[in-house]
PDB file of C-alpha atoms in Angstrom:
ATOM      1  CA  MET I1427       5.968  -5.723 -55.608  1.00  0.00           C
ATOM      2  CA  ARG I1428       6.922  -6.106 -59.238  1.00  0.00           C
ATOM      3  CA  VAL I1429       3.792  -4.668 -59.952  1.00  0.00           C
ATOM      4  CA  LEU I1430       4.475  -1.046 -57.498  1.00  0.00           C
ATOM      5  CA  PHE I1431       8.394  -1.193 -58.698  1.00  0.00           C
ATOM      6  CA  ALA I1432       6.181  -1.249 -62.486  1.00  0.00           C
ATOM      7  CA  ALA I1433       4.548   1.425 -61.853  1.00  0.00           C
ATOM      8  CA  ILE I1434       7.151   3.864 -59.694  1.00  0.00           C
ATOM      9  CA  ALA I1435       9.525   3.181 -63.368  1.00  0.00           C
ATOM     10  CA  THR I1436       6.303   4.259 -65.445  1.00  0.00           C
ATOM     11  CA  MET I1437       6.116   7.555 -63.729  1.00  0.00           C
ATOM     12  CA  LEU I1438       9.606   8.362 -63.915  1.00  0.00           C
ATOM     13  CA  LEU I1439       9.323   7.890 -67.293  1.00  0.00           C
ATOM     14  CA  ALA I1440       6.569   9.652 -67.767  1.00  0.00           C
ATOM     15  CA  ALA I1441       7.803  12.760 -66.197  1.00  0.00           C
ATOM     16  CA  GLN I1442      11.419  13.036 -68.708  1.00  0.00           C
ATOM     17  CA  PRO I1443       9.707  14.610 -71.054  1.00  0.00           C
ATOM     18  CA  ALA I1444       7.860  17.131 -69.152  1.00  0.00           C
ATOM     19  CA  LEU I1445      11.361  18.351 -67.674  1.00  0.00           C
ATOM     20  CA  ALA I1446      12.985  18.583 -71.110  1.00  0.00           C
ATOM     21  CA  ASP I1447       9.746  20.416 -71.882  1.00  0.00           C
ATOM     22  CA  ASP I1448      10.662  22.877 -68.896  1.00  0.00           C
ATOM     23  CA  LYS I1449      14.133  23.263 -69.855  1.00  0.00           C
ATOM     24  CA  SER I1450      13.425  24.555 -73.757  1.00  0.00           C
ATOM     25  CA  ASP I1451      10.257  26.559 -72.318  1.00  0.00           C
ATOM     26  CA  ALA I1452      12.276  27.960 -69.780  1.00  0.00           C
ATOM     27  CA  GLU I1453      14.988  28.876 -72.577  1.00  0.00           C
ATOM     28  CA  ALA I1454      12.520  30.451 -74.893  1.00  0.00           C
ATOM     29  CA  PHE I1455      11.101  32.465 -72.208  1.00  0.00           C
ATOM     30  CA  MET I1456      14.595  33.631 -71.898  1.00  0.00           C
ATOM     31  CA  TRP I1457      14.825  34.277 -75.436  1.00  0.00           C
ATOM     32  CA  ALA I1458      11.788  36.595 -75.345  1.00  0.00           C
ATOM     33  CA  TYR I1459      13.033  38.021 -72.428  1.00  0.00           C
ATOM     34  CA  LEU I1460      16.271  39.493 -74.359  1.00  0.00           C
ATOM     35  CA  GLU I1461      14.365  40.934 -77.259  1.00  0.00           C
ATOM     36  CA  ARG I1462      12.516  42.702 -74.641  1.00  0.00           C
ATOM     37  CA  TRP I1463      15.824  43.341 -73.004  1.00  0.00           C
ATOM     38  CA  ASN I1464      17.357  44.709 -76.798  1.00  0.00           C
ATOM     39  CA  ALA I1465      14.130  46.500 -77.777  1.00  0.00           C
ATOM     40  CA  HIS I1466      15.037  48.764 -73.469  1.00  0.00           C
ATOM     41  CA  ASP I1467      11.033  48.081 -73.214  1.00  0.00           C
ATOM     42  CA  ALA I1468      11.326  48.384 -69.144  1.00  0.00           C
ATOM     43  CA  GLY I1469       7.598  47.926 -69.265  1.00  0.00           C
ATOM     44  CA  ALA I1470       7.069  44.399 -70.765  1.00  0.00           C
ATOM     45  CA  ILE I1471      10.107  43.668 -68.936  1.00  0.00           C
ATOM     46  CA  THR I1472       9.092  44.070 -65.337  1.00  0.00           C
ATOM     47  CA  THR I1473       5.404  43.233 -66.089  1.00  0.00           C
ATOM     48  CA  ARG I1474       6.033  39.889 -68.435  1.00  0.00           C
ATOM     49  CA  TYR I1475       9.602  38.364 -67.207  1.00  0.00           C
ATOM     50  CA  TYR I1476      10.356  39.787 -63.514  1.00  0.00           C
ATOM     51  CA  ARG I1477       9.248  38.896 -60.272  1.00  0.00           C
ATOM     52  CA  LEU I1478      12.857  39.379 -58.600  1.00  0.00           C
ATOM     53  CA  ASP I1479      12.594  38.630 -54.840  1.00  0.00           C
ATOM     54  CA  GLY I1480      13.258  41.058 -52.539  1.00  0.00           C
ATOM     55  CA  ASN I1481      13.158  45.228 -52.472  1.00  0.00           C
ATOM     56  CA  HIS I1482      15.093  45.064 -56.599  1.00  0.00           C
ATOM     57  CA  PRO I1483      15.413  48.518 -57.865  1.00  0.00           C
ATOM     58  CA  TRP I1484      14.445  46.745 -61.210  1.00  0.00           C
ATOM     59  CA  SER I1485      11.646  45.523 -59.790  1.00  0.00           C
ATOM     60  CA  THR I1486       9.265  48.230 -61.128  1.00  0.00           C
ATOM     61  CA  GLU I1487       9.081  49.803 -64.460  1.00  0.00           C
ATOM     62  CA  ALA I1488      10.623  53.075 -63.618  1.00  0.00           C
ATOM     63  CA  GLY I1489      13.676  51.295 -61.523  1.00  0.00           C
ATOM     64  CA  MET I1490      14.226  49.514 -65.202  1.00  0.00           C
ATOM     65  CA  ARG I1491      14.025  52.637 -67.375  1.00  0.00           C
ATOM     66  CA  ALA I1492      16.674  53.992 -64.695  1.00  0.00           C
ATOM     67  CA  GLU I1493      18.731  51.512 -65.519  1.00  0.00           C
ATOM     68  CA  PHE I1494      18.892  51.469 -68.955  1.00  0.00           C
ATOM     69  CA  ASP I1495      19.108  55.326 -69.133  1.00  0.00           C
ATOM     70  CA  ARG I1496      22.703  54.550 -66.605  1.00  0.00           C
ATOM     71  CA  LEU I1497      23.686  51.875 -69.577  1.00  0.00           C
ATOM     72  CA  LYS I1498      22.242  54.451 -72.128  1.00  0.00           C
ATOM     73  CA  GLY I1499      24.970  57.036 -70.855  1.00  0.00           C
ATOM     74  CA  LEU I1500      27.791  55.052 -70.893  1.00  0.00           C
ATOM     75  CA  GLY I1501      27.560  54.214 -74.568  1.00  0.00           C
ATOM     76  CA  TYR I1502      24.983  51.351 -74.334  1.00  0.00           C
ATOM     77  CA  ASP I1503      23.216  50.217 -77.143  1.00  0.00           C
ATOM     78  CA  LYS I1504      22.327  46.157 -77.069  1.00  0.00           C
ATOM     79  CA  SER I1505      23.348  43.172 -76.289  1.00  0.00           C
ATOM     80  CA  ASP I1506      24.842  40.376 -78.924  1.00  0.00           C
ATOM     81  CA  ILE I1507      23.711  36.969 -76.977  1.00  0.00           C
ATOM     82  CA  GLN I1508      25.958  34.247 -77.368  1.00  0.00           C
ATOM     83  CA  SER I1509      24.565  31.511 -75.800  1.00  0.00           C
ATOM     84  CA  VAL I1510      20.894  30.603 -73.994  1.00  0.00           C
ATOM     85  CA  ILE I1511      21.467  27.368 -71.288  1.00  0.00           C
ATOM     86  CA  GLY I1512      18.733  26.044 -69.797  1.00  0.00           C
ATOM     87  CA  CYS I1513      18.936  23.642 -66.733  1.00  0.00           C
ATOM     88  CA  VAL I1514      15.752  22.425 -65.108  1.00  0.00           C
ATOM     89  CA  LEU I1515      16.258  21.892 -60.976  1.00  0.00           C
ATOM     90  CA  SER I1516      12.639  20.697 -60.160  1.00  0.00           C
ATOM     91  CA  ARG I1517       9.558  21.510 -61.754  1.00  0.00           C
ATOM     92  CA  ASP I1518       8.919  25.310 -60.721  1.00  0.00           C
ATOM     93  CA  ARG I1519      12.613  26.115 -60.736  1.00  0.00           C
ATOM     94  CA  ALA I1520      15.625  26.325 -63.165  1.00  0.00           C
ATOM     95  CA  GLN I1521      18.406  28.610 -64.644  1.00  0.00           C
ATOM     96  CA  VAL I1522      20.046  29.847 -67.575  1.00  0.00           C
ATOM     97  CA  GLU I1523      23.057  30.741 -68.123  1.00  0.00           C
ATOM     98  CA  LEU I1524      23.363  33.698 -70.704  1.00  0.00           C
ATOM     99  CA  ARG I1525      26.591  34.807 -72.393  1.00  0.00           C
ATOM    100  CA  PHE I1526      26.742  38.235 -73.523  1.00  0.00           C
ATOM    101  CA  VAL I1527      28.557  41.162 -75.442  1.00  0.00           C
ATOM    102  CA  ARG I1528      27.241  44.253 -74.344  1.00  0.00           C
ATOM    103  CA  LEU I1529      27.681  46.272 -77.964  1.00  0.00           C
ATOM    104  CA  THR I1530      27.353  50.042 -78.169  1.00  0.00           C
ATOM    105  CA  THR I1531      26.835  53.184 -79.877  1.00  0.00           C
ATOM    106  CA  ASP I1532      30.166  53.133 -82.002  1.00  0.00           C
ATOM    107  CA  GLY I1533      30.054  49.554 -83.003  1.00  0.00           C
ATOM    108  CA  GLY I1534      32.326  49.219 -80.248  1.00  0.00           C
ATOM    109  CA  PHE I1535      31.352  46.572 -76.261  1.00  0.00           C
ATOM    110  CA  MET I1536      31.309  47.873 -72.939  1.00  0.00           C
ATOM    111  CA  PRO I1537      34.454  46.353 -71.051  1.00  0.00           C
ATOM    112  CA  PRO I1538      34.423  43.540 -70.421  1.00  0.00           C
ATOM    113  CA  LYS I1539      33.826  41.989 -73.559  1.00  0.00           C
ATOM    114  CA  ASP I1540      32.906  38.385 -72.758  1.00  0.00           C
ATOM    115  CA  ARG I1541      29.929  38.512 -69.945  1.00  0.00           C
ATOM    116  CA  VAL I1542      28.559  35.773 -68.044  1.00  0.00           C
ATOM    117  CA  SER I1543      25.156  36.074 -65.733  1.00  0.00           C
ATOM    118  CA  LEU I1544      23.284  33.592 -64.273  1.00  0.00           C
ATOM    119  CA  TYR I1545      19.282  33.823 -64.341  1.00  0.00           C
ATOM    120  CA  HIS I1546      17.203  32.541 -61.535  1.00  0.00           C
ATOM    121  CA  LEU I1547      13.419  31.337 -63.054  1.00  0.00           C
ATOM    122  CA  ARG I1548      10.492  30.028 -61.167  1.00  0.00           C
ATOM    123  CA  LYS I1549       7.503  28.926 -62.557  1.00  0.00           C
ATOM    124  CA  PHE I1550       4.485  30.284 -61.705  1.00  0.00           C
ATOM    125  CA  GLU I1551       0.635  29.971 -62.487  1.00  0.00           C
ATOM    126  CA  ASP I1552       1.180  32.162 -65.557  1.00  0.00           C
ATOM    127  CA  GLY I1553       4.441  30.898 -66.096  1.00  0.00           C
ATOM    128  CA  TRP I1554       8.560  31.522 -65.888  1.00  0.00           C
ATOM    129  CA  ARG I1555       9.629  34.245 -64.684  1.00  0.00           C
ATOM    130  CA  VAL I1556      13.311  35.393 -63.387  1.00  0.00           C
ATOM    131  CA  THR I1557      13.312  35.898 -59.883  1.00  0.00           C
ATOM    132  CA  GLY I1558      17.035  37.293 -59.708  1.00  0.00           C
ATOM    133  CA  MET I1559      20.014  36.869 -61.269  1.00  0.00           C
ATOM    134  CA  ASN I1560      23.933  37.209 -60.399  1.00  0.00           C
ATOM    135  CA  ALA I1561      27.184  37.591 -62.911  1.00  0.00           C
ATOM    136  CA  LEU I1562      29.546  34.933 -63.126  1.00  0.00           C
ATOM    137  CA  ARG I1563      33.497  35.326 -62.426  1.00  0.00           C
ATOM    138  CA  ASP I1564      35.395  35.033 -65.958  1.00  0.00           C
ATOM    139  CA  GLY I1565      35.617  31.217 -66.491  1.00  0.00           C
ATOM    140  CA  GLN I1566      32.819  30.485 -64.469  1.00  0.00           C
ATOM    141  CA  LYS I1567      30.040  27.900 -65.815  1.00  0.00           C
ATOM    142  CA  MET I1568      26.530  27.230 -64.314  1.00  0.00           C
ATOM    143  CA  GLU I1569      26.290  24.385 -62.033  1.00  0.00           C
ATOM    144  CA  CYS I1570      23.326  21.983 -63.498  1.00  0.00           C
ATOM    145  CA  SER I1571      22.176  19.527 -60.892  1.00  0.00           C
ATOM    146  CA  THR I1572      18.962  18.178 -62.397  1.00  0.00           C
ATOM    147  CA  PRO I1573      16.619  15.933 -60.949  1.00  0.00           C
ATOM    148  CA  ALA I1574      17.248  12.423 -62.621  1.00  0.00           C
ATOM    149  CA  GLY I1575      15.798  11.553 -66.400  1.00  0.00           C
ATOM    150  CA  ALA I1576      16.141  15.446 -67.175  1.00  0.00           C
ATOM    151  CA  ALA I1577      17.628  16.695 -70.263  1.00  0.00           C
ATOM    152  CA  GLN I1578      20.594  18.665 -69.939  1.00  0.00           C
TER     153      GLN I1578
END
């Protein structure tokens, strides 16, 4: 019985660094995505970062380009990233809280100034991909119930 318990404990401890690495990987993935977002690179975003659930208009390069055109029409220039905080939910699922300000070409910002989005990520054979996102209300934070032993 002790041998079985020791084997289980060893397996659980061995999984911890992998989950911590996944958190870092998910955050790094989002930073790379945000670089492409600020470059308004619809092609890269839709091929390397998005694998959106359902029939989302941003699933295609044309749809993503239309969104950038809409934002630019409102004076949008780029996003000033305040924070990127990842949370591993399972071996193939994570979420990332993104806090940002949408800056305008005239040096101002698009209201509301402080924005928070929650990105839903899934790990596929070719790496992490964004499968969905939603805005969080003012003052709301991401809830993170990570697997036992995972890094926060």
